[in-house]
mmCIF file of C-alpha atoms in Angstrom:
data_model
loop_
_atom_site.group_PDB
_atom_site.id
_atom_site.type_symbol
_atom_site.label_atom_id
_atom_site.label_comp_id
_atom_site.label_asym_id
_atom_site.label_seq_id
_atom_site.Cartn_x
_atom_site.Cartn_y
_atom_site.Cartn_z
ATOM 1 C CA MET A 1 129.153 103.566 88.492
ATOM 2 C CA ALA A 2 128.877 102.054 92.001
ATOM 3 C CA VAL A 3 132.638 103.009 91.849
ATOM 4 C CA LEU A 4 132.280 106.441 90.826
ATOM 5 C CA ALA A 5 129.269 106.696 93.655
ATOM 6 C CA ARG A 6 131.867 105.720 96.395
ATOM 7 C CA GLU A 7 134.436 108.008 95.034
ATOM 8 C CA ARG A 8 131.750 110.654 94.868
ATOM 9 C CA ILE A 9 130.080 110.208 98.485
ATOM 10 C CA GLY A 10 133.589 108.783 100.123
ATOM 11 C CA ALA A 11 134.432 111.221 103.168
ATOM 12 C CA GLY A 12 131.221 111.562 104.245
ATOM 13 C CA ALA A 13 130.674 107.883 103.949
ATOM 14 C CA MET A 14 133.048 107.565 106.257
ATOM 15 C CA ARG A 15 131.772 109.862 108.777
ATOM 16 C CA GLU A 16 128.025 107.709 108.538
ATOM 17 C CA ARG A 17 129.992 104.681 109.706
ATOM 18 C CA VAL A 18 131.129 106.553 112.484
ATOM 19 C CA GLN A 19 128.168 108.005 113.605
ATOM 20 C CA GLY A 20 125.178 105.970 112.267
ATOM 21 C CA GLY A 21 127.287 102.423 111.259
ATOM 22 C CA LEU A 22 126.281 102.668 107.719
ATOM 23 C CA GLY A 23 128.012 103.779 104.942
ATOM 24 C CA GLY A 24 125.981 103.241 101.181
ATOM 25 C CA GLU A 25 126.391 103.121 97.592
ATOM 26 C CA ILE A 26 124.591 103.795 94.339
ATOM 27 C CA PHE A 27 124.076 101.387 91.754
ATOM 28 C CA SER A 28 123.044 102.472 88.342
ATOM 29 C CA ASP A 29 122.337 99.288 86.697
ATOM 30 C CA LEU A 30 120.409 96.276 86.969
ATOM 31 C CA ALA A 31 122.645 94.062 86.059
ATOM 32 C CA SER A 32 125.446 95.222 88.835
ATOM 33 C CA VAL A 33 123.243 94.263 91.975
ATOM 34 C CA GLU A 34 121.565 91.559 90.743
ATOM 35 C CA ALA A 35 123.586 88.670 92.708
ATOM 36 C CA LEU A 36 123.563 90.842 95.832
ATOM 37 C CA TRP A 37 119.273 91.907 95.357
ATOM 38 C CA ARG A 38 118.601 88.416 94.654
ATOM 39 C CA ALA A 39 120.445 87.087 97.791
ATOM 40 C CA MET A 40 118.982 89.351 99.567
ATOM 41 C CA GLU A 41 115.248 88.556 99.035
ATOM 42 C CA ALA A 42 115.560 84.716 98.955
ATOM 43 C CA ASP A 43 116.925 85.337 102.834
ATOM 44 C CA PRO A 44 114.419 83.962 105.028
ATOM 45 C CA ALA A 45 115.192 86.587 107.508
ATOM 46 C CA VAL A 46 113.931 89.695 104.680
ATOM 47 C CA LEU A 47 111.361 92.323 105.323
ATOM 48 C CA ALA A 48 110.381 93.589 102.072
ATOM 49 C CA THR A 49 106.849 93.606 99.839
ATOM 50 C CA PRO A 50 106.108 91.888 96.765
ATOM 51 C CA TYR A 51 107.085 94.724 94.741
ATOM 52 C CA GLN A 52 110.419 95.115 95.411
ATOM 53 C CA ARG A 53 111.522 92.065 94.199
ATOM 54 C CA PHE A 54 114.257 92.240 91.520
ATOM 55 C CA ASP A 55 112.054 90.523 89.175
ATOM 56 C CA TRP A 56 109.178 92.924 89.340
ATOM 57 C CA VAL A 57 111.530 96.164 89.631
ATOM 58 C CA ALA A 58 113.032 94.585 86.359
ATOM 59 C CA ALA A 59 109.707 94.108 84.557
ATOM 60 C CA TYR A 60 109.071 97.637 85.773
ATOM 61 C CA ALA A 61 112.261 99.703 84.261
ATOM 62 C CA ARG A 62 111.036 100.241 80.589
ATOM 63 C CA VAL A 63 107.944 101.985 81.493
ATOM 64 C CA GLU A 64 109.889 105.386 82.444
ATOM 65 C CA PRO A 65 112.285 105.709 79.688
ATOM 66 C CA GLN A 66 112.989 109.211 80.949
ATOM 67 C CA ALA A 67 113.577 108.781 84.330
ATOM 68 C CA ALA A 68 117.407 107.440 85.551
ATOM 69 C CA LEU A 69 117.469 104.019 87.426
ATOM 70 C CA ARG A 70 119.222 104.690 90.716
ATOM 71 C CA ILE A 71 119.448 101.687 93.295
ATOM 72 C CA ALA A 72 120.675 102.734 96.800
ATOM 73 C CA VAL A 73 122.543 99.791 98.723
ATOM 74 C CA LEU A 74 123.270 100.679 102.850
ATOM 75 C CA ARG A 75 125.547 98.470 104.249
ATOM 76 C CA ASP A 76 126.710 98.002 108.307
ATOM 77 C CA SER A 77 130.445 98.351 109.673
ATOM 78 C CA ALA A 78 131.341 94.905 108.394
ATOM 79 C CA GLY A 79 130.417 95.328 104.678
ATOM 80 C CA ARG A 80 126.827 93.335 105.013
ATOM 81 C CA PRO A 81 123.935 94.832 102.751
ATOM 82 C CA ARG A 82 121.403 96.157 105.191
ATOM 83 C CA VAL A 83 119.086 97.844 103.356
ATOM 84 C CA LEU A 84 117.971 98.511 99.154
ATOM 85 C CA ILE A 85 116.040 100.744 97.778
ATOM 86 C CA PRO A 86 115.626 100.475 94.168
ATOM 87 C CA LEU A 87 114.841 104.595 92.694
ATOM 88 C CA ALA A 88 113.754 106.480 89.610
ATOM 89 C CA VAL A 89 115.288 109.237 89.258
ATOM 90 C CA ALA A 90 114.140 112.015 86.642
ATOM 91 C CA ARG A 91 113.897 116.125 86.421
ATOM 92 C CA GLU A 92 110.314 117.280 87.711
ATOM 93 C CA GLY A 93 110.277 121.456 88.325
ATOM 94 C CA GLY A 94 113.541 121.917 87.649
ATOM 95 C CA MET A 95 115.238 119.414 90.366
ATOM 96 C CA GLN A 96 116.028 115.923 89.807
ATOM 97 C CA VAL A 97 113.461 113.992 92.257
ATOM 98 C CA ALA A 98 114.367 110.214 93.297
ATOM 99 C CA ARG A 99 111.220 108.128 93.333
ATOM 100 C CA VAL A 100 110.586 104.606 94.257
ATOM 101 C CA ILE A 101 110.077 102.514 91.037
ATOM 102 C CA GLY A 102 106.658 101.244 90.381
ATOM 103 C CA ALA A 103 104.852 104.951 90.855
ATOM 104 C CA LYS A 104 101.092 104.261 91.011
ATOM 105 C CA HIS A 105 101.379 100.676 90.152
ATOM 106 C CA ALA A 106 103.069 99.470 93.239
ATOM 107 C CA ASN A 107 100.549 99.563 96.080
ATOM 108 C CA TYR A 108 103.838 99.192 98.776
ATOM 109 C CA HIS A 109 107.098 101.399 98.109
ATOM 110 C CA MET A 110 108.671 100.068 101.369
ATOM 111 C CA PRO A 111 112.811 99.736 101.142
ATOM 112 C CA LEU A 112 114.063 96.520 100.943
ATOM 113 C CA PHE A 113 115.409 95.158 104.594
ATOM 114 C CA ALA A 114 117.464 92.577 105.289
ATOM 115 C CA SER A 115 116.290 91.630 108.237
ATOM 116 C CA ARG A 116 113.972 92.826 111.161
ATOM 117 C CA GLU A 117 116.973 94.283 113.260
ATOM 118 C CA ALA A 118 118.276 96.219 110.015
ATOM 119 C CA ALA A 119 114.425 97.724 109.792
ATOM 120 C CA ALA A 120 114.695 98.190 113.292
ATOM 121 C CA MET A 121 118.093 101.111 112.202
ATOM 122 C CA ARG A 122 117.590 104.896 113.808
ATOM 123 C CA PRO A 123 115.191 106.730 110.978
ATOM 124 C CA GLU A 124 117.297 109.077 111.334
ATOM 125 C CA ASP A 125 120.130 107.394 110.312
ATOM 126 C CA LEU A 126 118.743 106.028 107.615
ATOM 127 C CA ALA A 127 117.728 109.535 106.237
ATOM 128 C CA ASP A 128 120.954 111.050 106.816
ATOM 129 C CA GLN A 129 122.637 108.155 104.811
ATOM 130 C CA LEU A 130 119.817 108.718 102.099
ATOM 131 C CA ARG A 131 120.966 112.800 101.907
ATOM 132 C CA LEU A 132 124.555 111.744 101.856
ATOM 133 C CA LEU A 133 123.746 109.382 98.501
ATOM 134 C CA GLY A 134 121.690 111.855 97.032
ATOM 135 C CA CYS A 135 124.672 114.628 97.418
ATOM 136 C CA GLY A 136 126.876 112.419 95.611
ATOM 137 C CA ALA A 137 123.810 111.603 93.259
ATOM 138 C CA GLY A 138 123.019 115.048 92.439
ATOM 139 C CA ILE A 139 119.415 114.312 93.394
ATOM 140 C CA ASP A 140 117.503 116.981 95.110
ATOM 141 C CA VAL A 141 114.540 115.191 97.121
ATOM 142 C CA PHE A 142 113.796 111.670 97.221
ATOM 143 C CA ALA A 143 109.636 111.420 97.043
ATOM 144 C CA LEU A 144 109.339 108.203 98.686
ATOM 145 C CA SER A 145 105.291 107.956 98.411
ATOM 146 C CA HIS A 146 102.586 104.416 99.969
ATOM 147 C CA GLN A 147 105.458 103.811 103.074
ATOM 148 C CA PRO A 148 103.754 101.534 105.066
ATOM 149 C CA ARG A 149 103.640 102.106 108.939
ATOM 150 C CA PHE A 150 104.339 98.558 109.750
ATOM 151 C CA TRP A 151 105.057 95.582 107.592
ATOM 152 C CA ASP A 152 104.522 91.860 108.849
ATOM 153 C CA GLY A 153 104.231 93.341 112.421
ATOM 154 C CA ALA A 154 107.442 95.183 112.270
ATOM 155 C CA ALA A 155 107.587 99.290 112.306
ATOM 156 C CA ASN A 156 109.029 100.924 108.430
ATOM 157 C CA PRO A 157 111.600 102.991 109.933
ATOM 158 C CA MET A 158 111.050 105.260 106.588
ATOM 159 C CA SER A 159 107.409 106.164 107.872
ATOM 160 C CA LEU A 160 108.858 108.284 110.525
ATOM 161 C CA ARG A 161 107.217 111.455 110.667
ATOM 162 C CA ALA A 162 105.482 110.687 107.178
ATOM 163 C CA GLU A 163 102.558 113.122 106.210
ATOM 164 C CA PRO A 164 99.829 110.582 105.929
ATOM 165 C CA ALA A 165 98.688 109.253 102.641
ATOM 166 C CA PRO A 166 95.785 110.164 100.615
ATOM 167 C CA SER A 167 94.620 106.446 100.939
ATOM 168 C CA ASP A 168 95.563 104.120 102.791
ATOM 169 C CA ALA A 169 95.761 99.789 101.587
ATOM 170 C CA TYR A 170 93.611 97.097 102.612
ATOM 171 C CA GLY A 171 93.938 93.402 103.105
ATOM 172 C CA LEU A 172 93.174 90.389 105.743
ATOM 173 C CA ILE A 173 95.388 87.504 106.859
ATOM 174 C CA LEU A 174 95.327 83.889 105.523
ATOM 175 C CA GLY A 175 94.902 80.584 107.327
ATOM 176 C CA PRO A 176 94.668 78.083 108.519
ATOM 177 C CA ASP A 177 93.048 76.256 105.493
ATOM 178 C CA PRO A 178 90.753 77.624 102.360
ATOM 179 C CA GLU A 179 87.131 76.943 103.499
ATOM 180 C CA SER A 180 87.853 77.929 107.323
ATOM 181 C CA THR A 181 89.809 81.320 105.572
ATOM 182 C CA VAL A 182 86.669 82.158 103.178
ATOM 183 C CA LYS A 183 84.060 81.184 105.547
ATOM 184 C CA ARG A 184 85.785 83.528 107.920
ATOM 185 C CA VAL A 185 86.173 86.386 104.525
ATOM 186 C CA PHE A 186 82.615 86.142 103.164
ATOM 187 C CA SER A 187 79.371 85.887 105.494
ATOM 188 C CA GLY A 188 76.670 82.604 104.899
ATOM 189 C CA ASP A 189 74.631 84.860 103.356
ATOM 190 C CA ALA A 190 77.453 86.759 100.888
ATOM 191 C CA ARG A 191 78.924 82.861 99.797
ATOM 192 C CA LYS A 192 75.045 82.064 99.542
ATOM 193 C CA LYS A 193 74.287 84.493 96.868
ATOM 194 C CA LEU A 194 77.446 84.020 95.102
ATOM 195 C CA ARG A 195 76.698 80.403 94.800
ATOM 196 C CA SER A 196 73.660 81.519 92.899
ATOM 197 C CA LYS A 197 75.586 83.962 90.552
ATOM 198 C CA GLU A 198 78.086 80.768 89.515
ATOM 199 C CA LYS A 199 75.108 78.998 88.972
ATOM 200 C CA LYS A 200 73.739 81.334 86.507
ATOM 201 C CA LEU A 201 76.749 81.921 84.859
ATOM 202 C CA VAL A 202 77.265 78.186 84.428
ATOM 203 C CA GLU A 203 73.564 77.990 82.882
ATOM 204 C CA ALA A 204 74.733 80.872 80.565
ATOM 205 C CA PHE A 205 77.837 79.531 79.143
ATOM 206 C CA GLY A 206 78.599 76.000 80.466
ATOM 207 C CA PRO A 207 80.886 75.346 83.235
ATOM 208 C CA VAL A 208 83.451 77.669 84.785
ATOM 209 C CA ALA A 209 86.652 77.615 86.194
ATOM 210 C CA CYS A 210 89.231 80.136 88.389
ATOM 211 C CA ARG A 211 92.685 79.068 86.235
ATOM 212 C CA ARG A 212 95.875 80.484 87.226
ATOM 213 C CA ALA A 213 98.452 81.523 84.145
ATOM 214 C CA THR A 214 101.069 78.572 84.381
ATOM 215 C CA THR A 215 102.181 78.822 80.854
ATOM 216 C CA PRO A 216 103.142 81.474 78.201
ATOM 217 C CA GLU A 217 99.840 81.042 75.962
ATOM 218 C CA GLU A 218 97.668 81.494 79.322
ATOM 219 C CA VAL A 219 99.098 84.328 80.208
ATOM 220 C CA GLU A 220 99.133 86.046 76.798
ATOM 221 C CA ARG A 221 95.222 84.936 76.754
ATOM 222 C CA TYR A 222 94.213 86.341 80.328
ATOM 223 C CA LEU A 223 96.273 89.335 79.879
ATOM 224 C CA ALA A 224 94.544 90.071 76.493
ATOM 225 C CA ALA A 225 91.115 89.722 78.025
ATOM 226 C CA PHE A 226 92.398 92.660 80.777
ATOM 227 C CA PHE A 227 93.463 95.029 77.912
ATOM 228 C CA VAL A 228 89.629 94.942 76.222
ATOM 229 C CA GLN A 229 87.760 94.543 79.063
ATOM 230 C CA LYS A 230 89.887 97.350 80.671
ATOM 231 C CA ALA A 231 89.720 99.669 77.795
ATOM 232 C CA SER A 232 86.193 98.721 77.505
ATOM 233 C CA ARG A 233 85.598 100.482 81.046
ATOM 234 C CA PHE A 234 87.638 102.445 80.874
ATOM 235 C CA ALA A 235 85.899 104.362 77.475
ATOM 236 C CA ALA A 236 82.439 104.084 79.478
ATOM 237 C CA MET A 237 83.771 106.011 82.097
ATOM 238 C CA GLY A 238 85.339 108.647 79.494
ATOM 239 C CA ILE A 239 88.746 108.343 81.143
ATOM 240 C CA ALA A 240 91.850 107.677 79.565
ATOM 241 C CA ASN A 241 93.095 104.191 79.035
ATOM 242 C CA PRO A 242 96.755 103.465 80.804
ATOM 243 C CA TYR A 243 96.813 100.143 79.315
ATOM 244 C CA ALA A 244 96.461 101.549 75.858
ATOM 245 C CA ASP A 245 100.638 102.489 76.475
ATOM 246 C CA ALA A 246 102.379 99.765 74.930
ATOM 247 C CA ALA A 247 105.375 99.815 77.434
ATOM 248 C CA MET A 248 102.272 99.310 80.511
ATOM 249 C CA ARG A 249 101.411 96.000 78.357
ATOM 250 C CA ASP A 250 105.057 95.068 78.074
ATOM 251 C CA PHE A 251 105.536 95.510 82.122
ATOM 252 C CA LEU A 252 102.843 93.205 83.073
ATOM 253 C CA ALA A 253 103.714 90.240 80.447
ATOM 254 C CA ARG A 254 107.289 90.436 81.536
ATOM 255 C CA GLY A 255 106.235 90.566 85.015
ATOM 256 C CA ALA A 256 103.991 88.052 84.544
ATOM 257 C CA SER A 257 106.356 85.947 82.672
ATOM 258 C CA VAL A 258 106.445 82.042 84.450
ATOM 259 C CA GLU A 259 109.205 81.172 81.995
ATOM 260 C CA SER A 260 111.565 81.604 84.859
ATOM 261 C CA GLY A 261 110.349 80.165 87.291
ATOM 262 C CA THR A 262 107.804 82.376 89.615
ATOM 263 C CA PRO A 263 106.447 85.007 88.008
ATOM 264 C CA ALA A 264 106.766 88.390 89.866
ATOM 265 C CA ILE A 265 103.030 88.903 88.963
ATOM 266 C CA GLU A 266 100.379 86.121 89.407
ATOM 267 C CA VAL A 267 97.507 86.230 86.202
ATOM 268 C CA THR A 268 94.519 84.400 87.073
ATOM 269 C CA ALA A 269 90.857 83.970 85.320
ATOM 270 C CA LEU A 270 87.414 82.981 86.096
ATOM 271 C CA VAL A 271 87.153 81.098 82.439
ATOM 272 C CA ALA A 272 84.234 79.112 80.692
ATOM 273 C CA THR A 273 85.818 75.630 80.236
ATOM 274 C CA GLN A 274 84.218 74.827 77.053
ATOM 275 C CA THR A 275 84.915 78.019 74.764
ATOM 276 C CA GLY A 276 87.782 79.662 76.654
ATOM 277 C CA ARG A 277 86.191 82.675 77.492
ATOM 278 C CA VAL A 278 87.450 84.705 80.086
ATOM 279 C CA PHE A 279 84.991 86.899 82.152
ATOM 280 C CA ALA A 280 87.262 88.215 84.675
ATOM 281 C CA VAL A 281 90.724 88.883 85.354
ATOM 282 C CA PHE A 282 92.854 89.685 88.582
ATOM 283 C CA ALA A 283 96.602 90.528 89.102
ATOM 284 C CA GLY A 284 98.830 90.469 91.594
ATOM 285 C CA ALA A 285 102.195 91.290 92.762
ATOM 286 C CA VAL A 286 103.423 88.110 94.878
ATOM 287 C CA ASP A 287 106.741 86.492 97.455
ATOM 288 C CA ALA A 288 106.424 83.671 99.386
ATOM 289 C CA LEU A 289 103.794 84.801 101.811
ATOM 290 C CA ARG A 290 101.584 87.365 100.405
ATOM 291 C CA TYR A 291 99.896 88.165 97.348
ATOM 292 C CA SER A 292 99.103 91.829 96.613
ATOM 293 C CA GLY A 293 96.141 92.790 94.092
ATOM 294 C CA MET A 294 97.557 95.273 91.079
ATOM 295 C CA VAL A 295 94.700 94.747 88.779
ATOM 296 C CA THR A 296 91.152 93.387 87.760
ATOM 297 C CA SER A 297 88.688 93.829 85.162
ATOM 298 C CA PHE A 298 85.588 91.838 83.987
ATOM 299 C CA ASP A 299 83.399 91.119 81.212
ATOM 300 C CA ALA A 300 80.766 94.605 80.683
ATOM 301 C CA ASP A 301 78.391 92.121 78.761
ATOM 302 C CA PRO A 302 75.356 92.390 80.684
ATOM 303 C CA VAL A 303 74.422 88.601 80.685
ATOM 304 C CA VAL A 304 77.715 88.032 82.204
ATOM 305 C CA SER A 305 78.385 91.337 84.563
ATOM 306 C CA ARG A 306 75.199 90.506 85.997
ATOM 307 C CA SER A 307 76.486 87.498 87.721
ATOM 308 C CA SER A 308 79.107 89.393 89.382
ATOM 309 C CA PRO A 309 82.144 87.321 87.524
ATOM 310 C CA GLY A 310 84.629 89.391 89.243
ATOM 311 C CA ASP A 311 82.966 88.373 92.722
ATOM 312 C CA ILE A 312 83.392 84.966 92.037
ATOM 313 C CA LEU A 313 86.647 85.347 90.895
ATOM 314 C CA LEU A 314 87.667 86.724 94.515
ATOM 315 C CA HIS A 315 85.842 84.074 96.414
ATOM 316 C CA HIS A 316 88.157 81.243 94.440
ATOM 317 C CA LEU A 317 90.834 83.737 94.274
ATOM 318 C CA ILE A 318 91.035 83.671 97.794
ATOM 319 C CA GLY A 319 91.024 80.302 98.546
ATOM 320 C CA ASP A 320 93.660 79.094 95.851
ATOM 321 C CA GLN A 321 96.009 81.532 97.236
ATOM 322 C CA THR A 322 95.413 80.124 101.253
ATOM 323 C CA ALA A 323 95.836 76.113 99.501
ATOM 324 C CA ARG A 324 98.804 77.204 98.161
ATOM 325 C CA GLY A 325 100.270 78.700 101.606
ATOM 326 C CA ARG A 326 100.274 82.405 101.268
ATOM 327 C CA ARG A 327 99.388 83.892 104.847
ATOM 328 C CA ALA A 328 98.779 87.407 103.709
ATOM 329 C CA PHE A 329 96.341 89.075 100.676
ATOM 330 C CA ASP A 330 95.817 92.346 100.171
ATOM 331 C CA LEU A 331 93.444 94.742 97.264
ATOM 332 C CA GLY A 332 95.711 97.125 97.568
ATOM 333 C CA VAL A 333 95.705 101.276 97.607
ATOM 334 C CA GLY A 334 92.293 103.206 97.270
ATOM 335 C CA GLU A 335 88.612 102.872 98.592
ATOM 336 C CA ALA A 336 86.158 100.566 96.944
ATOM 337 C CA ARG A 337 83.148 98.721 97.936
ATOM 338 C CA TYR A 338 84.830 95.075 97.568
ATOM 339 C CA LYS A 339 87.493 95.716 99.357
ATOM 340 C CA ALA A 340 85.455 97.450 102.419
ATOM 341 C CA ASN A 341 83.450 93.734 102.214
ATOM 342 C CA ILE A 342 85.949 90.880 102.928
ATOM 343 C CA CYS A 343 89.210 92.794 104.115
ATOM 344 C CA ASP A 344 89.460 93.104 107.713
ATOM 345 C CA GLU A 345 92.973 94.749 108.358
ATOM 346 C CA THR A 346 94.069 98.357 106.925
ATOM 347 C CA ILE A 347 97.655 98.867 106.020
ATOM 348 C CA ALA A 348 98.220 102.664 106.945
ATOM 349 C CA LEU A 349 100.430 104.441 104.471
ATOM 350 C CA GLY A 350 102.399 107.667 104.479
ATOM 351 C CA ASP A 351 104.274 109.772 102.344
ATOM 352 C CA VAL A 352 107.748 110.465 102.704
ATOM 353 C CA THR A 353 109.828 113.804 101.865
ATOM 354 C CA ILE A 354 113.887 113.767 102.322
ATOM 355 C CA PRO A 355 115.260 116.669 100.819
ATOM 356 C CA VAL A 356 118.751 117.211 99.985
ATOM 357 C CA THR A 357 119.245 120.363 98.619
ATOM 358 C CA LEU A 358 116.970 123.990 98.816
ATOM 359 C CA ARG A 359 115.430 123.393 96.095
ATOM 360 C CA GLY A 360 114.541 119.846 98.015
ATOM 361 C CA HIS A 361 113.189 122.133 100.737
ATOM 362 C CA LEU A 362 111.267 123.723 98.401
ATOM 363 C CA PHE A 363 109.761 120.466 96.886
ATOM 364 C CA ALA A 364 108.856 118.699 99.965
ATOM 365 C CA LEU A 365 106.631 121.702 101.500
ATOM 366 C CA LYS A 366 104.567 121.827 98.184
ATOM 367 C CA ALA A 367 104.255 117.617 98.233
ATOM 368 C CA VAL A 368 102.972 117.994 102.114
ATOM 369 C CA CYS A 369 100.431 120.800 101.274
ATOM 370 C CA THR A 370 99.243 118.762 98.130
ATOM 371 C CA ALA A 371 99.213 115.468 100.137
ATOM 372 C CA ARG A 372 96.861 117.185 102.716
ATOM 373 C CA LEU A 373 94.480 118.336 100.379
ATOM 374 C CA LYS A 374 94.497 114.983 98.253
ATOM 375 C CA ARG A 375 93.717 113.737 101.668
ATOM 376 C CA ARG A 376 91.095 115.804 102.707
ATOM 377 C CA ILE A 377 89.585 115.674 99.334
ATOM 378 C CA LYS A 378 89.456 112.002 99.396
ATOM 379 C CA ARG A 379 88.388 111.424 102.686
ATOM 380 C CA ASP A 380 85.221 113.754 102.146
ATOM 381 C CA PRO A 381 82.920 112.722 99.199
ATOM 382 C CA ARG A 382 81.436 115.681 98.750
ATOM 383 C CA LEU A 383 84.866 116.775 97.991
ATOM 384 C CA MET A 384 85.496 113.995 95.873
ATOM 385 C CA GLY A 385 82.173 113.897 93.828
ATOM 386 C CA LEU A 386 82.923 117.295 93.084
ATOM 387 C CA VAL A 387 86.122 116.784 91.564
ATOM 388 C CA MET A 388 84.829 113.858 89.953
ATOM 389 C CA ARG A 389 82.228 115.856 88.550
ATOM 390 C CA LEU A 390 84.508 118.545 87.500
ATOM 391 C CA ARG A 391 86.858 116.012 85.801
ATOM 392 C CA ARG A 392 83.791 114.765 83.673
ATOM 393 C CA ARG A 393 82.930 117.924 82.720
ATOM 394 C CA GLY A 394 86.788 118.671 81.287
ATOM 395 C CA ARG A 395 87.145 115.540 79.614
ATOM 396 C CA ALA A 396 83.633 116.671 77.854
ATOM 397 C CA ALA A 397 84.766 119.967 76.938
ATOM 398 C CA ALA A 398 88.131 118.347 75.481
ATOM 399 C CA GLU A 399 86.396 116.331 73.176
#
């Protein structure tokens, strides 16, 4: 596929090398680009989010079987890879739409840049090169949501002229040590309340501990508890359970696998040390320096839930991530009370559409209108409440 892509875009790519210093190619399978990809992400100079790690994308690739895998690689005039973007291309409304792999399960869809220097490219050159690749690959439009405006202090060229996303993400900086970080994140009153709640949990169930899954057995046990807890939660809310899908369960299991070194997804649980009962679960995408929360759940048993096991686990998790040398922690996209309580950073996000064909331009216009409407609804509690009530009525009528 890489050779075919070069042949189809060859003349245009030559013009781009003269104009913007970039040339591109598209790969259609992970194996053909794995070595290059792993070399880029292993370089200390790389600028990327945990969701563009090879192992995270490889784990997710099977979730959307209707989508064609495409990995865009842009090189400079010396042939060095500068940008890598994993894409899923699927037919939507009669056109071929390319989206960054991960959908809503990836909090950030930023490209993988070889360095800060690579990320400092002219945004117009990046967009023009993608259009060129899109022409050769039969893509009508690139719909690239959840683009951070800045990442690790560097501007993301993909976010130029991006439409503000309906929701932003929330995070905090870790360090220099677990004790000072926890004290900064949780007030003295909050820590006192958490100690009291943990004490009540211990009185009811015996000693508890925050445990990170480091064996296949622990991964399986903690994820099994997560699936049960989430199923109960969604049923109580009258919402369809996305984790009932076998492909989604397989994705989390593959991403959390500890058999091949550092997992793409870390699973941590609050457990009773004597019985092994799992009270709460957190799972997040990770790289060497960041933990990015993806999913969380807790035991809805009133005897357990009144002790706020999710908050207790989060308290321990932040300290553990600091102790392990990570310097950034985030709780992903979307507004929530527990995020507002501990996070001191808003990670502004934008949605980007890059049309390639006339049909792609029509898609882009609709996407902008939809994004603005969603943002208005999510930022207005009254409108959001109305939407939630209408959804509940719709589900009740369907039943």
